[in-house]
PDB file of C-alpha atoms and ligand atoms in Angstrom:
ATOM      1  CA  UNK A 686       6.238 -17.994-122.174  1.00 44.00           C
ATOM      2  CA  UNK A 687       9.824 -16.896-122.174  1.00 47.00           C
ATOM      3  CA  UNK A 688      11.082 -13.689-120.648  1.00 45.00           C
ATOM      4  CA  UNK A 689      13.984 -11.993-122.317  1.00 51.00           C
ATOM      5  CA  UNK A 690      15.750  -9.031-120.810  1.00 46.00           C
ATOM      6  CA  UNK A 691      17.296  -6.893-123.498  1.00 52.00           C
ATOM      7  CA  UNK A 692      19.233  -3.838-122.427  1.00 52.00           C
ATOM      8  CA  UNK A 693      21.506  -1.701-124.573  1.00 58.00           C
ATOM      9  CA  UNK A 694      25.023  -3.038-124.292  1.00 59.00           C
ATOM     10  CA  UNK A 695      27.700  -0.677-123.025  1.00 55.00           C
ATOM     11  CA  UNK A 696      29.267  -0.199-126.438  1.00 61.00           C
ATOM     12  CA  UNK A 697      25.933   0.921-127.901  1.00 71.00           C
ATOM     13  CA  UNK A 698      25.267   3.709-125.403  1.00 77.00           C
ATOM     14  CA  UNK A 699      26.840   7.118-125.831  1.00 83.00           C
ATOM     15  CA  UNK A 700      26.671  10.092-123.501  1.00 88.00           C
ATOM     16  CA  UNK A 701      23.989  11.546-125.786  1.00 93.00           C
ATOM     17  CA  UNK A 702      21.853   8.406-126.108  1.00 93.00           C
ATOM     18  CA  UNK A 703      18.204   8.872-125.061  1.00 95.00           C
ATOM     19  CA  UNK A 704      17.137   6.880-122.013  1.00 94.00           C
ATOM     20  CA  UNK A 705      13.836   5.382-123.119  1.00 95.00           C
ATOM     21  CA  UNK A 706      13.407   3.563-119.797  1.00 94.00           C
ATOM     22  CA  UNK A 707      12.804   6.869-117.977  1.00 90.00           C
ATOM     23  CA  UNK A 708       9.027   7.469-118.060  1.00 75.00           C
ATOM     24  CA  UNK A 709       7.684  10.668-119.612  1.00 75.00           C
ATOM     25  CA  UNK A 710       4.216  12.079-118.914  1.00 74.00           C
ATOM     26  CA  UNK A 711       1.912   9.363-117.555  1.00 74.00           C
ATOM     27  CA  UNK A 712       4.036   7.094-115.385  1.00 77.00           C
ATOM     28  CA  UNK A 713       3.536   3.534-116.583  1.00 81.00           C
ATOM     29  CA  UNK A 714       6.106   2.315-114.067  1.00 79.00           C
ATOM     30  CA  UNK A 715       3.514   3.170-111.402  1.00 84.00           C
ATOM     31  CA  UNK A 716       1.548  -0.006-110.498  1.00 84.00           C
ATOM     32  CA  UNK A 717      -1.619   2.064-109.802  1.00 82.00           C
ATOM     33  CA  UNK A 718      -1.516   3.615-113.297  1.00 83.00           C
ATOM     34  CA  UNK A 719      -1.010   0.139-114.768  1.00 85.00           C
ATOM     35  CA  UNK A 720      -3.889  -1.363-112.763  1.00 84.00           C
ATOM     36  CA  UNK A 721      -6.239   1.389-113.998  1.00 85.00           C
ATOM     37  CA  UNK A 722      -5.008   1.321-117.603  1.00 86.00           C
ATOM     38  CA  UNK A 723      -7.460  -1.110-119.226  1.00 85.00           C
ATOM     39  CA  UNK A 724     -10.474   0.534-117.583  1.00 85.00           C
ATOM     40  CA  UNK A 725      -9.372   4.003-118.687  1.00 86.00           C
ATOM     41  CA  UNK A 726      -8.250   3.060-122.185  1.00 85.00           C
ATOM     42  CA  UNK A 727     -11.368   0.950-122.781  1.00 82.00           C
ATOM     43  CA  UNK A 728     -11.730  -2.644-123.916  1.00 83.00           C
ATOM     44  CA  UNK A 729     -10.047  -2.959-127.311  1.00 86.00           C
ATOM     45  CA  UNK A 730      -9.903  -6.779-127.503  1.00 88.00           C
ATOM     46  CA  UNK A 731     -12.554  -7.047-130.235  1.00 92.00           C
ATOM     47  CA  UNK A 732     -11.085  -4.122-132.196  1.00 94.00           C
ATOM     48  CA  UNK A 733      -7.603  -5.659-132.023  1.00 96.00           C
ATOM     49  CA  UNK A 734      -8.876  -9.076-133.122  1.00 96.00           C
ATOM     50  CA  UNK A 735     -10.673  -7.441-136.048  1.00 97.00           C
ATOM     51  CA  UNK A 736      -7.566  -5.450-137.017  1.00 98.00           C
ATOM     52  CA  UNK A 737      -5.350  -8.550-137.032  1.00 98.00           C
ATOM     53  CA  UNK A 738      -7.852 -10.442-139.141  1.00 97.00           C
ATOM     54  CA  UNK A 739      -8.185  -7.550-141.574  1.00 97.00           C
ATOM     55  CA  UNK A 740      -4.396  -7.338-142.015  1.00 98.00           C
ATOM     56  CA  UNK A 741      -4.150 -11.091-142.548  1.00 98.00           C
ATOM     57  CA  UNK A 742      -2.206 -12.153-139.461  1.00 98.00           C
ATOM     58  CA  UNK A 743      -2.235 -15.950-139.303  1.00 97.00           C
ATOM     59  CA  UNK A 744      -0.607 -18.835-137.448  1.00 97.00           C
ATOM     60  CA  UNK A 745       3.173 -19.104-137.594  1.00 96.00           C
ATOM     61  CA  UNK A 746       3.763 -15.494-138.557  1.00 98.00           C
ATOM     62  CA  UNK A 747       6.132 -13.381-136.503  1.00 98.00           C
ATOM     63  CA  UNK A 748       4.458 -10.379-134.872  1.00 98.00           C
ATOM     64  CA  UNK A 749       6.152  -7.702-132.756  1.00 98.00           C
ATOM     65  CA  UNK A 750       4.112  -5.354-130.549  1.00 98.00           C
ATOM     66  CA  UNK A 751       6.208  -2.337-129.552  1.00 98.00           C
ATOM     67  CA  UNK A 752       4.942  -0.615-126.399  1.00 98.00           C
ATOM     68  CA  UNK A 753       2.604  -3.519-125.731  1.00 98.00           C
ATOM     69  CA  UNK A 754       1.281  -2.105-122.439  1.00 96.00           C
ATOM     70  CA  UNK A 755      -1.185  -4.569-120.929  1.00 95.00           C
ATOM     71  CA  UNK A 756      -0.753  -6.798-123.989  1.00 97.00           C
ATOM     72  CA  UNK A 757      -4.241  -6.763-125.571  1.00 96.00           C
ATOM     73  CA  UNK A 758      -2.972  -6.808-129.144  1.00 98.00           C
ATOM     74  CA  UNK A 759      -0.199  -9.312-128.373  1.00 98.00           C
ATOM     75  CA  UNK A 760      -2.725 -11.692-126.796  1.00 97.00           C
ATOM     76  CA  UNK A 761      -5.106 -11.355-129.742  1.00 97.00           C
ATOM     77  CA  UNK A 762      -2.229 -12.146-132.163  1.00 98.00           C
ATOM     78  CA  UNK A 763      -1.117 -15.151-130.101  1.00 97.00           C
ATOM     79  CA  UNK A 764      -4.700 -16.446-130.153  1.00 97.00           C
ATOM     80  CA  UNK A 765      -4.361 -16.621-133.956  1.00 97.00           C
ATOM     81  CA  UNK A 766      -1.258 -18.792-133.537  1.00 97.00           C
ATOM     82  CA  UNK A 767       1.283 -16.076-134.345  1.00 97.00           C
ATOM     83  CA  UNK A 768       4.712 -16.070-132.681  1.00 97.00           C
ATOM     84  CA  UNK A 769       4.471 -12.852-130.746  1.00 98.00           C
ATOM     85  CA  UNK A 770       7.125 -10.610-129.228  1.00 98.00           C
ATOM     86  CA  UNK A 771       5.606  -8.185-126.724  1.00 98.00           C
ATOM     87  CA  UNK A 772       7.986  -5.333-125.962  1.00 98.00           C
ATOM     88  CA  UNK A 773       7.718  -2.625-123.306  1.00 97.00           C
ATOM     89  CA  UNK A 774      10.012  -0.444-121.193  1.00 96.00           C
ATOM     90  CA  UNK A 775       7.729  -0.749-118.155  1.00 94.00           C
ATOM     91  CA  UNK A 776       8.168  -3.850-116.002  1.00 94.00           C
ATOM     92  CA  UNK A 777       4.760  -3.418-114.272  1.00 94.00           C
ATOM     93  CA  UNK A 778       3.087  -3.229-117.705  1.00 95.00           C
ATOM     94  CA  UNK A 779       4.875  -6.395-118.835  1.00 96.00           C
ATOM     95  CA  UNK A 780       3.871  -8.137-115.615  1.00 95.00           C
ATOM     96  CA  UNK A 781       0.246  -7.166-116.176  1.00 95.00           C
ATOM     97  CA  UNK A 782       0.376  -8.367-119.795  1.00 96.00           C
ATOM     98  CA  UNK A 783       1.969 -11.643-118.712  1.00 97.00           C
ATOM     99  CA  UNK A 784      -0.756 -12.252-116.121  1.00 96.00           C
ATOM    100  CA  UNK A 785      -3.506 -11.404-118.620  1.00 95.00           C
ATOM    101  CA  UNK A 786      -2.039 -13.862-121.131  1.00 97.00           C
ATOM    102  CA  UNK A 787      -1.794 -16.590-118.482  1.00 97.00           C
ATOM    103  CA  UNK A 788      -5.390 -15.983-117.357  1.00 96.00           C
ATOM    104  CA  UNK A 789      -6.529 -16.252-120.981  1.00 95.00           C
ATOM    105  CA  UNK A 790      -4.487 -19.509-121.374  1.00 96.00           C
ATOM    106  CA  UNK A 791      -2.642 -17.932-124.275  1.00 96.00           C
ATOM    107  CA  UNK A 792       0.798 -19.234-125.140  1.00 92.00           C
ATOM    108  CA  UNK A 793       3.239 -18.106-127.793  1.00 90.00           C
ATOM    109  CA  UNK A 794       4.227 -14.701-126.428  1.00 98.00           C
ATOM    110  CA  UNK A 795       7.793 -13.756-125.576  1.00 98.00           C
ATOM    111  CA  UNK A 796       7.974 -10.720-123.323  1.00 98.00           C
ATOM    112  CA  UNK A 797      10.876  -8.304-123.678  1.00 98.00           C
ATOM    113  CA  UNK A 798      11.849  -5.564-121.271  1.00 97.00           C
ATOM    114  CA  UNK A 799      13.085  -3.202-123.979  1.00 97.00           C
ATOM    115  CA  UNK A 800      11.834  -0.424-126.218  1.00 97.00           C
ATOM    116  CA  UNK A 801      11.905   1.132-129.675  1.00 98.00           C
ATOM    117  CA  UNK A 802      15.555   2.067-129.288  1.00 97.00           C
ATOM    118  CA  UNK A 803      16.833  -1.062-127.536  1.00 96.00           C
ATOM    119  CA  UNK A 804      14.767  -4.054-128.689  1.00 97.00           C
ATOM    120  CA  UNK A 805      16.772  -6.334-130.931  1.00 96.00           C
ATOM    121  CA  UNK A 806      14.678  -8.678-132.981  1.00 96.00           C
ATOM    122  CA  UNK A 807      16.260 -12.059-133.518  1.00 91.00           C
ATOM    123  CA  UNK A 808      16.526 -14.385-135.173  1.00 90.00           C
ATOM    124  CA  UNK A 809      15.318 -13.391-138.636  1.00 95.00           C
ATOM    125  CA  UNK A 810      12.828 -10.675-139.413  1.00 98.00           C
ATOM    126  CA  UNK A 811       9.236  -9.977-138.446  1.00 98.00           C
ATOM    127  CA  UNK A 812       6.182 -10.253-140.718  1.00 98.00           C
ATOM    128  CA  UNK A 813       4.252  -7.590-138.810  1.00 98.00           C
ATOM    129  CA  UNK A 814       5.168  -4.854-136.356  1.00 98.00           C
ATOM    130  CA  UNK A 815       2.422  -3.066-134.439  1.00 98.00           C
ATOM    131  CA  UNK A 816       2.671  -0.040-132.214  1.00 98.00           C
ATOM    132  CA  UNK A 817      -0.330   1.639-130.658  1.00 98.00           C
ATOM    133  CA  UNK A 818      -0.174   4.793-128.533  1.00 97.00           C
ATOM    134  CA  UNK A 819       3.502   4.377-127.637  1.00 98.00           C
ATOM    135  CA  UNK A 820       5.686   6.226-130.174  1.00 98.00           C
ATOM    136  CA  UNK A 821       4.690   9.610-128.714  1.00 98.00           C
ATOM    137  CA  UNK A 822       6.833   8.782-125.684  1.00 97.00           C
ATOM    138  CA  UNK A 823       9.899   9.596-127.772  1.00 97.00           C
ATOM    139  CA  UNK A 824      11.003  13.101-128.858  1.00 97.00           C
ATOM    140  CA  UNK A 825      11.040  13.509-132.638  1.00 98.00           C
ATOM    141  CA  UNK A 826      14.781  12.968-133.118  1.00 97.00           C
ATOM    142  CA  UNK A 827      14.380   9.603-131.405  1.00 97.00           C
ATOM    143  CA  UNK A 828      11.131   8.770-133.192  1.00 98.00           C
ATOM    144  CA  UNK A 829      13.144   8.827-136.405  1.00 98.00           C
ATOM    145  CA  UNK A 830      15.750   6.518-134.891  1.00 97.00           C
ATOM    146  CA  UNK A 831      12.940   4.232-133.697  1.00 98.00           C
ATOM    147  CA  UNK A 832      11.219   4.069-137.102  1.00 98.00           C
ATOM    148  CA  UNK A 833      14.513   3.364-138.844  1.00 98.00           C
ATOM    149  CA  UNK A 834      15.051   0.467-136.427  1.00 98.00           C
ATOM    150  CA  UNK A 835      11.480  -0.782-137.011  1.00 98.00           C
ATOM    151  CA  UNK A 836      12.093  -0.892-140.779  1.00 98.00           C
ATOM    152  CA  UNK A 837      15.268  -2.914-140.261  1.00 97.00           C
ATOM    153  CA  UNK A 838      13.382  -5.519-138.184  1.00 98.00           C
ATOM    154  CA  UNK A 839      10.776  -6.216-140.888  1.00 98.00           C
ATOM    155  CA  UNK A 840      11.115  -8.584-143.807  1.00 98.00           C
ATOM    156  CA  UNK A 841      10.666  -7.218-147.303  1.00 98.00           C
ATOM    157  CA  UNK A 842       6.897  -6.824-147.780  1.00 98.00           C
ATOM    158  CA  UNK A 843       6.406  -6.774-144.009  1.00 98.00           C
ATOM    159  CA  UNK A 844       3.765  -4.505-142.529  1.00 98.00           C
ATOM    160  CA  UNK A 845       4.139  -1.783-139.923  1.00 99.00           C
ATOM    161  CA  UNK A 846       0.900  -0.610-138.282  1.00 98.00           C
ATOM    162  CA  UNK A 847       1.288   2.572-136.277  1.00 99.00           C
ATOM    163  CA  UNK A 848      -1.508   4.214-134.307  1.00 98.00           C
ATOM    164  CA  UNK A 849      -0.991   7.153-131.991  1.00 98.00           C
ATOM    165  CA  UNK A 850      -2.035  10.603-130.889  1.00 98.00           C
ATOM    166  CA  UNK A 851      -0.832  12.502-133.958  1.00 98.00           C
ATOM    167  CA  UNK A 852      -2.113  15.956-134.883  1.00 98.00           C
ATOM    168  CA  UNK A 853      -3.477  16.873-138.293  1.00 98.00           C
ATOM    169  CA  UNK A 854      -4.815  20.387-137.706  1.00 98.00           C
ATOM    170  CA  UNK A 855      -3.125  23.439-139.199  1.00 98.00           C
ATOM    171  CA  UNK A 856      -0.439  24.826-136.845  1.00 98.00           C
ATOM    172  CA  UNK A 857      -2.225  28.198-136.763  1.00 98.00           C
ATOM    173  CA  UNK A 858      -5.327  26.416-135.354  1.00 98.00           C
ATOM    174  CA  UNK A 859      -3.411  24.784-132.497  1.00 98.00           C
ATOM    175  CA  UNK A 860      -5.308  26.377-129.626  1.00 98.00           C
ATOM    176  CA  UNK A 861      -8.871  25.705-130.841  1.00 98.00           C
ATOM    177  CA  UNK A 862      -7.976  22.266-132.201  1.00 98.00           C
ATOM    178  CA  UNK A 863      -6.397  21.006-128.971  1.00 98.00           C
ATOM    179  CA  UNK A 864      -9.305  22.395-126.941  1.00 98.00           C
ATOM    180  CA  UNK A 865     -11.867  20.798-129.288  1.00 98.00           C
ATOM    181  CA  UNK A 866     -10.120  17.429-129.046  1.00 98.00           C
ATOM    182  CA  UNK A 867      -9.861  17.461-125.249  1.00 98.00           C
ATOM    183  CA  UNK A 868     -13.466  18.653-124.971  1.00 98.00           C
ATOM    184  CA  UNK A 869     -14.614  15.740-127.132  1.00 97.00           C
ATOM    185  CA  UNK A 870     -12.720  12.929-125.402  1.00 97.00           C
ATOM    186  CA  UNK A 871     -12.078  13.821-121.733  1.00 97.00           C
ATOM    187  CA  UNK A 872     -14.149  11.976-119.090  1.00 95.00           C
ATOM    188  CA  UNK A 873     -14.324  13.099-115.496  1.00 94.00           C
ATOM    189  CA  UNK A 874     -16.209  10.081-114.058  1.00 91.00           C
ATOM    190  CA  UNK A 875     -13.202   7.725-113.925  1.00 84.00           C
ATOM    191  CA  UNK A 876     -14.351   5.771-116.995  1.00 86.00           C
ATOM    192  CA  UNK A 877     -11.617   7.210-119.233  1.00 92.00           C
ATOM    193  CA  UNK A 878      -8.810   9.748-119.373  1.00 94.00           C
ATOM    194  CA  UNK A 879      -9.540  13.088-117.739  1.00 96.00           C
ATOM    195  CA  UNK A 880      -8.960  16.607-118.998  1.00 97.00           C
ATOM    196  CA  UNK A 881      -5.872  16.748-116.746  1.00 96.00           C
ATOM    197  CA  UNK A 882      -4.498  13.591-118.401  1.00 95.00           C
ATOM    198  CA  UNK A 883      -4.944  15.010-121.908  1.00 97.00           C
ATOM    199  CA  UNK A 884      -3.447  18.347-120.874  1.00 97.00           C
ATOM    200  CA  UNK A 885      -0.406  16.527-119.490  1.00 96.00           C
ATOM    201  CA  UNK A 886      -0.165  14.520-122.694  1.00 97.00           C
ATOM    202  CA  UNK A 887       0.083  17.645-124.835  1.00 97.00           C
ATOM    203  CA  UNK A 888       2.371  19.440-122.384  1.00 97.00           C
ATOM    204  CA  UNK A 889       4.785  16.659-121.403  1.00 95.00           C
ATOM    205  CA  UNK A 890       4.682  13.911-124.004  1.00 96.00           C
ATOM    206  CA  UNK A 891       5.856  14.175-127.594  1.00 97.00           C
ATOM    207  CA  UNK A 892       2.856  13.837-129.878  1.00 98.00           C
ATOM    208  CA  UNK A 893       3.616  15.610-133.127  1.00 98.00           C
ATOM    209  CA  UNK A 894       2.092  16.441-136.513  1.00 98.00           C
ATOM    210  CA  UNK A 895       1.033  13.820-139.063  1.00 98.00           C
ATOM    211  CA  UNK A 896       3.179  15.391-141.772  1.00 98.00           C
ATOM    212  CA  UNK A 897       6.241  14.913-139.565  1.00 98.00           C
ATOM    213  CA  UNK A 898       5.464  11.232-138.932  1.00 98.00           C
ATOM    214  CA  UNK A 899       4.749  10.746-142.631  1.00 98.00           C
ATOM    215  CA  UNK A 900       8.140  12.229-143.519  1.00 98.00           C
ATOM    216  CA  UNK A 901       9.850  10.090-140.899  1.00 98.00           C
ATOM    217  CA  UNK A 902       8.256   6.882-142.174  1.00 98.00           C
ATOM    218  CA  UNK A 903       9.352   7.721-145.714  1.00 98.00           C
ATOM    219  CA  UNK A 904      12.883   8.538-144.522  1.00 98.00           C
ATOM    220  CA  UNK A 905      12.970   5.211-142.706  1.00 98.00           C
ATOM    221  CA  UNK A 906      12.366   3.532-146.078  1.00 98.00           C
ATOM    222  CA  UNK A 907       8.655   2.701-145.739  1.00 98.00           C
ATOM    223  CA  UNK A 908       6.033   2.946-148.455  1.00 98.00           C
ATOM    224  CA  UNK A 909       2.923   4.381-146.832  1.00 98.00           C
ATOM    225  CA  UNK A 910      -0.158   2.464-147.964  1.00 98.00           C
ATOM    226  CA  UNK A 911      -2.833   4.245-145.968  1.00 98.00           C
ATOM    227  CA  UNK A 912      -3.330   7.015-143.404  1.00 98.00           C
ATOM    228  CA  UNK A 913      -6.503   7.433-141.352  1.00 98.00           C
ATOM    229  CA  UNK A 914      -7.121  10.413-139.126  1.00 98.00           C
ATOM    230  CA  UNK A 915      -9.834  11.292-136.625  1.00 97.00           C
ATOM    231  CA  UNK A 916     -10.604  14.336-134.458  1.00 98.00           C
ATOM    232  CA  UNK A 917      -7.447  15.891-135.960  1.00 98.00           C
ATOM    233  CA  UNK A 918      -5.694  14.178-133.034  1.00 98.00           C
ATOM    234  CA  UNK A 919      -5.431  10.474-133.864  1.00 98.00           C
ATOM    235  CA  UNK A 920      -3.757   8.854-136.830  1.00 98.00           C
ATOM    236  CA  UNK A 921      -3.163   5.362-138.113  1.00 98.00           C
ATOM    237  CA  UNK A 922      -0.392   4.684-140.618  1.00 99.00           C
ATOM    238  CA  UNK A 923      -0.198   1.466-142.564  1.00 98.00           C
ATOM    239  CA  UNK A 924       3.303   1.182-143.984  1.00 98.00           C
ATOM    240  CA  UNK A 925       5.114  -1.505-145.960  1.00 98.00           C
ATOM    241  CA  UNK A 926       8.806  -2.244-146.060  1.00 98.00           C
ATOM    242  CA  UNK A 927       9.473  -2.491-149.824  1.00 97.00           C
TER     243      UNK A 927
HETATM  244  C1  SAM B  94      -0.404   4.433-123.681  1.00 88.07           C
HETATM  245  S1  SAM B  94       0.393   2.887-123.424  1.00 88.07           S
HETATM  246  C2  SAM B  94      -0.154   1.945-124.859  1.00 88.07           C
HETATM  247  C3  SAM B  94      -0.179   0.473-124.582  1.00 88.07           C
HETATM  248  C4  SAM B  94      -0.799  -0.395-125.669  1.00 88.07           C
HETATM  249  N1  SAM B  94      -0.025  -0.393-126.892  1.00 88.07           N
HETATM  250  C5  SAM B  94      -2.213   0.029-125.967  1.00 88.07           C
HETATM  251  O1  SAM B  94      -2.495   0.465-127.086  1.00 88.07           O
HETATM  252  O2  SAM B  94      -3.044  -0.078-125.063  1.00 88.07           O
HETATM  253  C6  SAM B  94       2.067   3.247-123.856  1.00 88.07           C
HETATM  254  C7  SAM B  94       3.030   2.132-123.551  1.00 88.07           C
HETATM  255  O3  SAM B  94       4.278   2.419-124.196  1.00 88.07           O
HETATM  256  C8  SAM B  94       5.310   2.086-123.298  1.00 88.07           C
HETATM  257  N2  SAM B  94       6.520   2.835-123.716  1.00 88.07           N
HETATM  258  C9  SAM B  94       6.907   4.079-123.360  1.00 88.07           C
HETATM  259  N3  SAM B  94       8.067   4.383-123.958  1.00 88.07           N
HETATM  260  C10 SAM B  94       8.421   3.313-124.716  1.00 88.07           C
HETATM  261  C11 SAM B  94       9.530   3.001-125.556  1.00 88.07           C
HETATM  262  N4  SAM B  94      10.507   3.868-125.750  1.00 88.07           N
HETATM  263  N5  SAM B  94       9.571   1.806-126.155  1.00 88.07           N
HETATM  264  C12 SAM B  94       8.557   0.904-125.967  1.00 88.07           C
HETATM  265  N6  SAM B  94       7.493   1.125-125.177  1.00 88.07           N
HETATM  266  C13 SAM B  94       7.426   2.317-124.556  1.00 88.07           C
HETATM  267  C14 SAM B  94       4.767   2.438-121.920  1.00 88.07           C
HETATM  268  O4  SAM B  94       5.470   1.780-120.892  1.00 88.07           O
HETATM  269  C15 SAM B  94       3.329   1.967-122.064  1.00 88.07           C
HETATM  270  O5  SAM B  94       3.186   0.619-121.712  1.00 88.07           O
END
């Protein structure tokens, strides 16, 4: 496994450039938050393996996982023989992912300390880019910049799979819809995310409406193949670079 440190070069940063390495909301630079992450998020290994199979990821393909966290999807892709690039702005998360991959005797992952706005994919272009529950860390102006960069990293016909907390209720229903969502998913016994965590997510992170993400993907040049929504608070976008 190779480790590649990619930081924005001086010439690329302006006074107004967003610092994606500063944590927003839940602090994934905190080792305790990282250690608890898999327990609270739940075991998604089987779901990730199924997803990769369904999308046709096979050996030799180039897969990028943006905001890899503890690396579950990256490890599942590497198990299929893909050449995987696992990208995250949090060093403790990357360290956790690296240790999980080593414990699973999985090779074929390059870890990158970088993010949506700073990762430079090279050489060539990726066949697949995945991002699960990470894009909401960026404000909308920077989400658009991120999605435009994602499109430029994919080969023609390449697939972008995006899953995140994305709202699909009517704006006038905001109050009831957010309450209904938190009421349905919050756990107070330590087995998942608590009401306080979800409240902080809505208050401090940058989850937005599905119609905004849809418009951004289209602006970035993607053709949207499929959108799935649940609880009016989660959405999955399957997008193709034409
Ligand atoms: C909620 S976790 C999701 C992790 C993993 N994708 C999953 O589904 O379990 C969000 C991850 O995104 C990372 N992150 C935050 N801002 C980011 C950015 N600008 N670029 C890339 N990753 C980012 C965090 O460090 C964290 O590891």
